[in-house]
């Protein structure tokens, strides 16, 4: 018998707010987090804009010594984790820490530390490299540090699958709860990719918008004038908990994870399959796993990066799975405002889905002024909309052809 998995705590560090409430209100207002890159000189870059996190204070989550010994991606992860735990209301004094775990996804991890320390090796030799180089850089240390903070001694690891990383992490947490291997899992993703080499790499891949003179209108998912994504940074974490545990302690339940699907395109290192082959199968698997029929889905938070090929492939995949019902489903793209948080994107977008379920409001897709004729679904242009949502899907796709779809919904006390 599968154990039911519900979400009881949310935490966010994002380009449009450093907690869940500010993030959600910014989404409803249609606020863009994009602007000129301020972290380093971008004069020679083809893309000179990004969605940076503003006013983040790591001293809210670490002491001064710890701040010097942690990468920004780890600070983001800890910030979102502490928020999620506080939001859950879990009493750590009564929690069985051996049945609590952490899974955190990130596409690149501590790349700022990597750049800095490689520079020291080249300029000053190996003796100048920090003894904290490796623990500040490796992706699994986000989960490691969070487990140490809460003394969670259950399952603990990092997940890497490019822009699907945090959705894979949440899928894993869901399965761990289902199998009865833990009662509580902290899961989600973190990313801090706005660095000289990372931005240069994505520029050379020609994946990002070059609308440098108008950053707030640069991320244009499903719009005819889209020209690529805007890089973002931040973290989103959730407390995923067994239904019985949550009910027993009287927790506020945002919703339930009902099913999941994960596939590969097996097609290209950066481009999606042109017909959305893997995306289509991931959505079908999520429906089958949840026991939901296509016409029961009343919202999809798309991957929606604003790349030419990606938006068309996702539209084709949704049509293939849902048929005529596809045109009745309110869909949106959170990345139109947050930019693309790479490995943290899926978790951030699932927070938006749970807030939509809770409030009956779905945020709009900003900058969708002239829909691409090949992206002809209901992508909720520019304005938030009132919608009663019972069941929803969240899509995440990554370089390398990684696809994850999570099916979630309102919690049903009848099971």
Protein backbone atom coordinates (compact mmCIF):
# COMPACT_ATOMS: atom_id res chain seq x y z
CA UNK A 1 0.00 0.00 0.00
CA UNK A 2 1.37 3.41 -1.01
CA UNK A 3 1.64 6.08 1.67
CA UNK A 4 0.05 9.39 0.66
CA UNK A 5 2.43 12.38 0.39
CA UNK A 6 1.25 15.93 1.13
CA UNK A 7 2.98 19.32 1.19
CA UNK A 8 2.87 21.19 4.49
CA UNK A 9 5.59 23.84 4.22
CA UNK A 10 6.90 26.21 1.53
CA UNK A 11 10.02 28.38 1.30
CA UNK A 12 11.27 30.69 -1.47
CA UNK A 13 14.26 32.87 -2.34
CA UNK A 14 13.60 34.39 -5.77
CA UNK A 15 14.20 37.35 -8.09
CA UNK A 16 10.73 38.67 -7.19
CA UNK A 17 10.69 38.06 -3.45
CA UNK A 18 12.64 36.33 -0.72
CA UNK A 19 9.72 34.62 0.95
CA UNK A 20 6.56 32.89 -0.29
CA UNK A 21 4.17 35.77 0.31
CA UNK A 22 6.26 38.39 -1.51
CA UNK A 23 6.91 35.91 -4.35
CA UNK A 24 3.24 35.10 -4.76
CA UNK A 25 2.02 38.70 -4.60
CA UNK A 26 4.62 39.68 -7.22
CA UNK A 27 3.39 36.90 -9.50
CA UNK A 28 -0.19 38.11 -9.18
CA UNK A 29 0.88 41.70 -9.95
CA UNK A 30 2.90 40.57 -12.96
CA UNK A 31 6.19 41.88 -11.61
CA UNK A 32 9.32 41.01 -13.58
CA UNK A 33 12.55 40.19 -11.75
CA UNK A 34 14.73 40.82 -14.80
CA UNK A 35 17.19 43.69 -15.11
CA UNK A 36 20.78 44.46 -16.10
CA UNK A 37 23.41 42.11 -14.62
CA UNK A 38 25.01 43.89 -11.64
CA UNK A 39 27.40 41.21 -10.38
CA UNK A 40 30.22 41.68 -12.91
CA UNK A 41 31.14 43.54 -16.08
CA UNK A 42 29.04 42.22 -18.97
CA UNK A 43 30.22 44.64 -21.63
CA UNK A 44 31.41 41.90 -23.97
CA UNK A 45 28.46 39.54 -23.47
CA UNK A 46 25.71 39.11 -26.04
CA UNK A 47 23.19 38.83 -23.16
CA UNK A 48 23.67 41.46 -20.47
CA UNK A 49 20.48 40.89 -18.45
CA UNK A 50 19.35 38.38 -15.81
CA UNK A 51 16.82 37.92 -13.00
CA UNK A 52 18.99 38.42 -9.93
CA UNK A 53 17.87 37.90 -6.32
CA UNK A 54 17.67 41.29 -4.59
CA UNK A 55 18.31 42.18 -0.93
CA UNK A 56 19.11 38.61 0.17
CA UNK A 57 20.84 38.59 3.57
CA UNK A 58 22.68 35.31 4.24
CA UNK A 59 23.21 36.40 7.86
CA UNK A 60 19.54 35.58 8.43
CA UNK A 61 20.50 31.92 7.99
CA UNK A 62 24.24 31.64 8.74
CA UNK A 63 26.73 33.31 11.08
CA UNK A 64 29.61 35.38 9.61
CA UNK A 65 32.07 32.50 9.62
CA UNK A 66 29.60 30.18 7.89
CA UNK A 67 28.81 32.78 5.24
CA UNK A 68 32.50 32.84 4.25
CA UNK A 69 32.54 29.04 4.04
CA UNK A 70 29.40 28.56 1.93
CA UNK A 71 28.62 29.26 -1.71
CA UNK A 72 25.67 31.45 -2.62
CA UNK A 73 23.75 28.40 -3.87
CA UNK A 74 24.03 26.84 -0.40
CA UNK A 75 22.89 30.09 1.23
CA UNK A 76 19.84 30.19 -1.03
CA UNK A 77 19.08 26.53 -0.22
CA UNK A 78 19.33 27.11 3.51
CA UNK A 79 17.15 30.22 3.35
CA UNK A 80 14.34 28.45 1.54
CA UNK A 81 14.69 25.35 3.77
CA UNK A 82 14.42 27.29 7.02
CA UNK A 83 11.36 29.10 5.70
CA UNK A 84 9.71 25.82 4.68
CA UNK A 85 10.39 24.21 8.03
CA UNK A 86 9.03 27.23 9.91
CA UNK A 87 5.96 27.28 7.67
CA UNK A 88 5.31 23.59 8.31
CA UNK A 89 5.05 24.11 12.06
CA UNK A 90 6.89 20.84 12.70
CA UNK A 91 8.07 20.47 16.30
CA UNK A 92 11.68 19.34 15.98
CA UNK A 93 11.72 18.27 19.62
CA UNK A 94 9.15 15.53 18.94
CA UNK A 95 10.16 14.61 15.37
CA UNK A 96 11.93 11.30 14.78
CA UNK A 97 15.02 12.71 12.97
CA UNK A 98 15.97 9.27 11.61
CA UNK A 99 12.73 9.34 9.60
CA UNK A 100 13.33 12.83 8.18
CA UNK A 101 15.45 13.50 5.09
CA UNK A 102 16.59 16.06 2.53
CA UNK A 103 16.83 15.96 -1.29
CA UNK A 104 17.92 19.10 -3.15
CA UNK A 105 18.44 19.52 -6.88
CA UNK A 106 20.79 21.95 -8.63
CA UNK A 107 22.00 22.09 -12.20
CA UNK A 108 25.37 23.75 -11.62
CA UNK A 109 25.92 23.99 -7.84
CA UNK A 110 28.73 26.19 -6.51
CA UNK A 111 30.01 27.53 -9.81
CA UNK A 112 30.97 30.91 -8.32
CA UNK A 113 33.32 29.11 -5.93
CA UNK A 114 34.65 26.96 -8.78
CA UNK A 115 35.50 30.03 -10.88
CA UNK A 116 37.14 31.81 -7.96
CA UNK A 117 39.29 28.87 -6.89
CA UNK A 118 40.37 27.88 -10.41
CA UNK A 119 41.49 31.48 -10.85
CA UNK A 120 43.64 31.16 -7.71
CA UNK A 121 45.26 27.94 -8.94
CA UNK A 122 46.21 29.63 -12.20
CA UNK A 123 47.35 32.93 -10.73
CA UNK A 124 48.96 31.87 -7.43
CA UNK A 125 49.37 28.07 -7.44
CA UNK A 126 47.72 25.16 -5.64
CA UNK A 127 48.77 26.32 -2.18
CA UNK A 128 46.40 29.28 -2.38
CA UNK A 129 43.28 27.19 -2.91
CA UNK A 130 40.78 27.24 -0.03
CA UNK A 131 40.35 24.07 2.05
CA UNK A 132 36.63 24.74 1.65
CA UNK A 133 36.83 24.69 -2.16
CA UNK A 134 35.31 21.24 -2.62
CA UNK A 135 32.53 21.42 0.03
CA UNK A 136 31.55 24.88 -1.23
CA UNK A 137 31.34 23.65 -4.82
CA UNK A 138 29.80 20.16 -4.86
CA UNK A 139 26.08 19.99 -5.46
CA UNK A 140 25.22 17.48 -2.74
CA UNK A 141 26.45 19.84 -0.05
CA UNK A 142 23.20 21.84 -0.21
CA UNK A 143 21.38 18.80 1.13
CA UNK A 144 24.26 18.00 3.47
CA UNK A 145 24.23 21.42 5.12
CA UNK A 146 20.44 21.45 5.48
CA UNK A 147 20.48 18.00 7.10
CA UNK A 148 23.09 19.21 9.60
CA UNK A 149 21.00 22.28 10.44
CA UNK A 150 17.97 20.17 11.38
CA UNK A 151 19.81 16.97 12.36
CA UNK A 152 17.78 15.01 9.79
CA UNK A 153 19.40 11.58 9.57
CA UNK A 154 17.15 9.95 6.96
CA UNK A 155 17.66 9.88 3.15
CA UNK A 156 20.03 12.63 2.02
CA UNK A 157 21.50 13.46 -1.39
CA UNK A 158 21.66 15.89 -4.31
CA UNK A 159 20.00 15.56 -7.70
CA UNK A 160 21.46 16.78 -11.01
CA UNK A 161 19.37 16.79 -14.18
CA UNK A 162 19.86 20.33 -15.53
CA UNK A 163 16.60 22.28 -15.48
CA UNK A 164 14.61 19.29 -14.25
CA UNK A 165 16.78 18.85 -11.11
CA UNK A 166 14.44 20.16 -8.43
CA UNK A 167 11.42 18.40 -9.93
CA UNK A 168 13.38 15.15 -9.84
CA UNK A 169 14.21 15.96 -6.19
CA UNK A 170 10.53 16.42 -5.37
CA UNK A 171 9.66 13.26 -7.26
CA UNK A 172 12.23 11.38 -5.19
CA UNK A 173 10.88 12.81 -1.94
CA UNK A 174 7.37 11.77 -2.99
CA UNK A 175 8.54 8.20 -3.67
CA UNK A 176 10.47 8.02 -0.39
CA UNK A 177 7.34 9.02 1.52
CA UNK A 178 5.23 6.61 -0.57
CA UNK A 179 7.53 3.71 0.25
CA UNK A 180 7.34 4.50 3.94
CA UNK A 181 11.08 5.15 4.23
CA UNK A 182 10.56 8.52 5.92
CA UNK A 183 7.78 10.57 7.50
CA UNK A 184 9.11 14.00 6.50
CA UNK A 185 11.25 15.10 3.55
CA UNK A 186 12.60 18.57 2.79
CA UNK A 187 12.90 18.76 -0.99
CA UNK A 188 13.36 21.30 -3.76
CA UNK A 189 16.16 23.07 -5.55
CA UNK A 190 18.69 25.91 -5.50
CA UNK A 191 20.73 27.65 -8.17
CA UNK A 192 23.18 30.57 -8.29
CA UNK A 193 24.35 30.57 -11.92
CA UNK A 194 24.83 34.27 -12.65
CA UNK A 195 28.62 34.19 -12.93
CA UNK A 196 31.02 35.17 -15.75
CA UNK A 197 31.67 31.68 -17.11
CA UNK A 198 28.10 30.42 -16.71
CA UNK A 199 26.59 33.44 -18.47
CA UNK A 200 29.23 33.16 -21.21
CA UNK A 201 28.42 29.50 -21.73
CA UNK A 202 24.71 30.10 -22.15
CA UNK A 203 25.46 33.07 -24.43
CA UNK A 204 27.56 30.84 -26.66
CA UNK A 205 24.79 28.23 -26.67
CA UNK A 206 22.51 31.01 -27.97
CA UNK A 207 19.80 29.96 -25.53
CA UNK A 208 19.12 33.34 -23.90
CA UNK A 209 17.27 36.48 -24.88
CA UNK A 210 19.38 39.38 -26.16
CA UNK A 211 16.69 41.98 -25.52
CA UNK A 212 19.23 43.89 -23.41
CA UNK A 213 17.55 47.26 -23.73
CA UNK A 214 14.23 46.00 -22.35
CA UNK A 215 14.94 43.34 -19.71
CA UNK A 216 11.51 43.29 -18.09
CA UNK A 217 9.94 42.33 -21.41
CA UNK A 218 12.68 39.90 -22.44
CA UNK A 219 11.15 36.66 -21.11
CA UNK A 220 8.24 36.08 -23.49
CA UNK A 221 7.03 32.46 -23.27
CA UNK A 222 4.76 31.41 -26.14
CA UNK A 223 4.90 34.92 -27.66
CA UNK A 224 5.71 35.33 -31.34
CA UNK A 225 8.53 37.73 -30.46
CA UNK A 226 10.35 35.44 -27.99
CA UNK A 227 14.10 35.05 -28.45
CA UNK A 228 15.24 32.84 -25.58
CA UNK A 229 15.16 32.65 -21.79
CA UNK A 230 16.38 35.04 -19.10
CA UNK A 231 18.68 33.43 -16.55
CA UNK A 232 17.47 33.57 -12.95
CA UNK A 233 18.71 32.50 -9.51
CA UNK A 234 17.25 31.48 -6.16
CA UNK A 235 15.77 28.49 -4.36
CA UNK A 236 12.46 26.85 -3.48
CA UNK A 237 11.93 24.16 -0.87
CA UNK A 238 8.95 22.17 0.39
CA UNK A 239 8.15 19.98 3.34
CA UNK A 240 6.74 16.75 1.90
CA UNK A 241 5.12 14.67 4.59
CA UNK A 242 3.07 11.55 4.97
CA UNK A 243 -0.63 12.34 5.06
CA UNK A 244 -1.14 10.49 8.33
CA UNK A 245 1.74 12.37 9.99
CA UNK A 246 0.40 15.73 8.80
CA UNK A 247 -3.16 15.00 9.96
CA UNK A 248 -1.95 13.65 13.30
CA UNK A 249 -0.16 16.89 14.15
CA UNK A 250 -2.91 19.14 12.72
CA UNK A 251 -0.73 20.63 9.96
CA UNK A 252 -1.90 23.06 7.30
CA UNK A 253 -1.85 21.06 4.05
CA UNK A 254 -1.27 22.97 0.81
CA UNK A 255 -2.06 19.94 -1.33
CA UNK A 256 -1.09 16.42 -2.25
CA UNK A 257 1.43 15.01 -4.71
CA UNK A 258 -0.70 12.52 -6.60
CA UNK A 259 1.60 11.15 -9.27
CA UNK A 260 4.75 11.65 -11.29
CA UNK A 261 6.37 10.75 -14.57
CA UNK A 262 9.97 10.99 -15.73
CA UNK A 263 11.42 10.25 -19.17
CA UNK A 264 14.25 11.07 -21.55
CA UNK A 265 14.03 12.51 -25.06
CA UNK A 266 17.17 10.58 -26.11
CA UNK A 267 17.43 13.11 -28.91
CA UNK A 268 19.86 16.08 -28.51
CA UNK A 269 22.14 17.67 -25.90
CA UNK A 270 20.22 20.98 -25.76
CA UNK A 271 17.20 20.88 -28.10
CA UNK A 272 13.92 19.19 -27.12
CA UNK A 273 12.44 16.52 -29.32
CA UNK A 274 10.50 18.55 -31.92
CA UNK A 275 7.25 16.68 -31.18
CA UNK A 276 7.74 16.77 -27.41
CA UNK A 277 8.12 12.99 -27.37
CA UNK A 278 9.58 12.71 -23.85
CA UNK A 279 7.41 15.48 -22.44
CA UNK A 280 4.31 13.77 -23.75
CA UNK A 281 5.21 10.47 -22.16
CA UNK A 282 6.12 12.12 -18.83
CA UNK A 283 2.67 13.73 -18.64
CA UNK A 284 0.98 10.44 -19.53
CA UNK A 285 2.97 8.65 -16.83
CA UNK A 286 2.01 11.29 -14.25
CA UNK A 287 -1.65 10.87 -15.14
CA UNK A 288 -1.45 7.09 -14.97
CA UNK A 289 0.44 7.17 -11.66
CA UNK A 290 -2.11 9.52 -10.11
CA UNK A 291 -5.14 7.68 -11.49
CA UNK A 292 -6.39 10.92 -13.02
CA UNK A 293 -8.05 11.17 -16.42
CA UNK A 294 -6.95 13.93 -18.83
CA UNK A 295 -10.23 15.83 -18.46
CA UNK A 296 -9.69 16.07 -14.68
CA UNK A 297 -6.67 18.37 -15.13
CA UNK A 298 -7.66 22.01 -14.76
CA UNK A 299 -4.26 23.76 -14.73
CA UNK A 300 -0.77 23.22 -16.17
CA UNK A 301 2.25 25.21 -15.06
CA UNK A 302 4.38 24.77 -18.16
CA UNK A 303 8.13 24.55 -18.48
CA UNK A 304 7.63 27.58 -20.77
CA UNK A 305 11.17 28.91 -21.18
CA UNK A 306 10.51 31.24 -24.14
CA UNK A 307 12.85 29.34 -26.42
CA UNK A 308 11.61 28.95 -29.98
CA UNK A 309 11.77 25.15 -30.13
CA UNK A 310 10.86 24.42 -26.51
CA UNK A 311 7.55 26.29 -26.39
CA UNK A 312 6.34 24.68 -29.62
CA UNK A 313 7.38 21.17 -28.55
CA UNK A 314 5.62 21.55 -25.18
CA UNK A 315 2.45 22.80 -26.90
CA UNK A 316 2.48 19.79 -29.23
CA UNK A 317 2.97 17.46 -26.26
CA UNK A 318 0.05 18.95 -24.30
CA UNK A 319 -2.22 18.63 -27.35
CA UNK A 320 -1.18 15.01 -27.87
CA UNK A 321 -1.95 14.09 -24.26
CA UNK A 322 -5.17 16.05 -23.75
CA UNK A 323 -6.75 16.28 -27.22
CA UNK A 324 -9.57 18.82 -27.36
CA UNK A 325 -9.43 19.26 -23.57
CA UNK A 326 -5.98 20.88 -24.07
CA UNK A 327 -7.71 24.06 -25.27
CA UNK A 328 -9.77 24.26 -22.05
CA UNK A 329 -6.84 24.02 -19.62
CA UNK A 330 -5.55 27.32 -18.17
CA UNK A 331 -1.76 27.15 -18.60
CA UNK A 332 0.94 29.65 -17.60
CA UNK A 333 4.69 30.20 -17.40
CA UNK A 334 6.20 31.41 -14.12
CA UNK A 335 9.50 32.06 -15.95
CA UNK A 336 7.91 35.05 -17.67
CA UNK A 337 8.53 36.90 -14.38
CA UNK A 338 11.20 34.98 -12.45
CA UNK A 339 13.44 34.16 -15.36
CA UNK A 340 14.73 30.62 -15.60
CA UNK A 341 16.16 29.35 -12.31
CA UNK A 342 17.63 26.31 -14.10
CA UNK A 343 17.82 23.48 -11.55
CA UNK A 344 15.62 25.35 -9.06
CA UNK A 345 12.91 26.24 -11.58
CA UNK A 346 10.66 23.21 -11.13
CA UNK A 347 10.37 23.58 -7.36
CA UNK A 348 9.70 27.33 -7.61
CA UNK A 349 6.97 26.68 -10.16
CA UNK A 350 5.38 23.98 -8.00
CA UNK A 351 5.16 26.54 -5.17
CA UNK A 352 3.16 28.72 -7.59
CA UNK A 353 0.89 25.75 -8.35
CA UNK A 354 0.18 25.05 -4.67
CA UNK A 355 -0.55 28.74 -4.07
CA UNK A 356 -2.89 28.69 -7.07
CA UNK A 357 -4.71 25.68 -5.61
CA UNK A 358 -4.91 27.36 -2.21
CA UNK A 359 -6.13 30.75 -3.45
CA UNK A 360 -8.13 29.85 -6.57
CA UNK A 361 -6.03 32.26 -8.62
CA UNK A 362 -3.61 31.42 -11.44
CA UNK A 363 -0.97 33.99 -12.31
CA UNK A 364 -0.67 35.23 -15.88
CA UNK A 365 2.08 34.70 -18.44
CA UNK A 366 3.64 38.12 -18.79
CA UNK A 367 4.78 39.55 -22.13
CA UNK A 368 2.46 37.25 -24.05
CA UNK A 369 1.24 40.00 -26.35
CA UNK A 370 1.08 38.22 -29.70
CA UNK A 371 0.85 34.42 -29.29
CA UNK A 372 2.88 32.28 -31.65
CA UNK A 373 0.30 30.59 -33.95
CA UNK A 374 1.96 27.27 -33.06
CA UNK A 375 1.42 27.99 -29.33
CA UNK A 376 -2.35 28.32 -29.47
CA UNK A 377 -3.40 26.97 -26.06
CA UNK A 378 -4.86 29.04 -23.20
CA UNK A 379 -1.57 30.41 -21.84
CA UNK A 380 -3.32 33.11 -19.70
CA UNK A 381 -1.78 36.24 -21.22
CA UNK A 382 -0.59 38.96 -18.86
CA UNK A 383 -3.37 38.95 -16.24
CA UNK A 384 -4.01 36.65 -13.29
CA UNK A 385 -7.25 34.71 -13.49
CA UNK A 386 -9.66 33.25 -10.94
CA UNK A 387 -9.79 29.46 -11.39
CA UNK A 388 -10.98 26.67 -9.14
CA UNK A 389 -8.16 24.13 -9.35
CA UNK A 390 -8.63 20.59 -8.12
CA UNK A 391 -5.87 18.84 -10.09
CA UNK A 392 -2.83 20.34 -11.81
CA UNK A 393 0.36 19.36 -13.60
CA UNK A 394 3.81 20.96 -13.39
CA UNK A 395 6.25 20.33 -16.25
CA UNK A 396 10.06 20.53 -16.10
CA UNK A 397 12.44 19.71 -18.92
CA UNK A 398 16.25 19.91 -18.99
CA UNK A 399 19.27 19.96 -21.31
CA UNK A 400 20.13 16.37 -22.08
CA UNK A 401 16.47 15.54 -22.66
CA UNK A 402 15.42 15.07 -19.01
CA UNK A 403 11.65 15.35 -18.48
CA UNK A 404 9.62 15.38 -15.26
CA UNK A 405 5.90 15.92 -14.77
CA UNK A 406 4.34 16.15 -11.29
CA UNK A 407 0.58 15.73 -10.76
CA UNK A 408 -0.76 17.48 -7.67
CA UNK A 409 -4.13 18.45 -6.26
CA UNK A 410 -6.27 19.51 -3.36
CA UNK A 411 -6.06 17.09 -0.51
CA UNK A 412 -8.97 14.70 -0.28
CA UNK A 413 -9.53 13.43 3.23
CA UNK A 414 -11.25 10.36 1.78
CA UNK A 415 -8.03 9.30 0.04
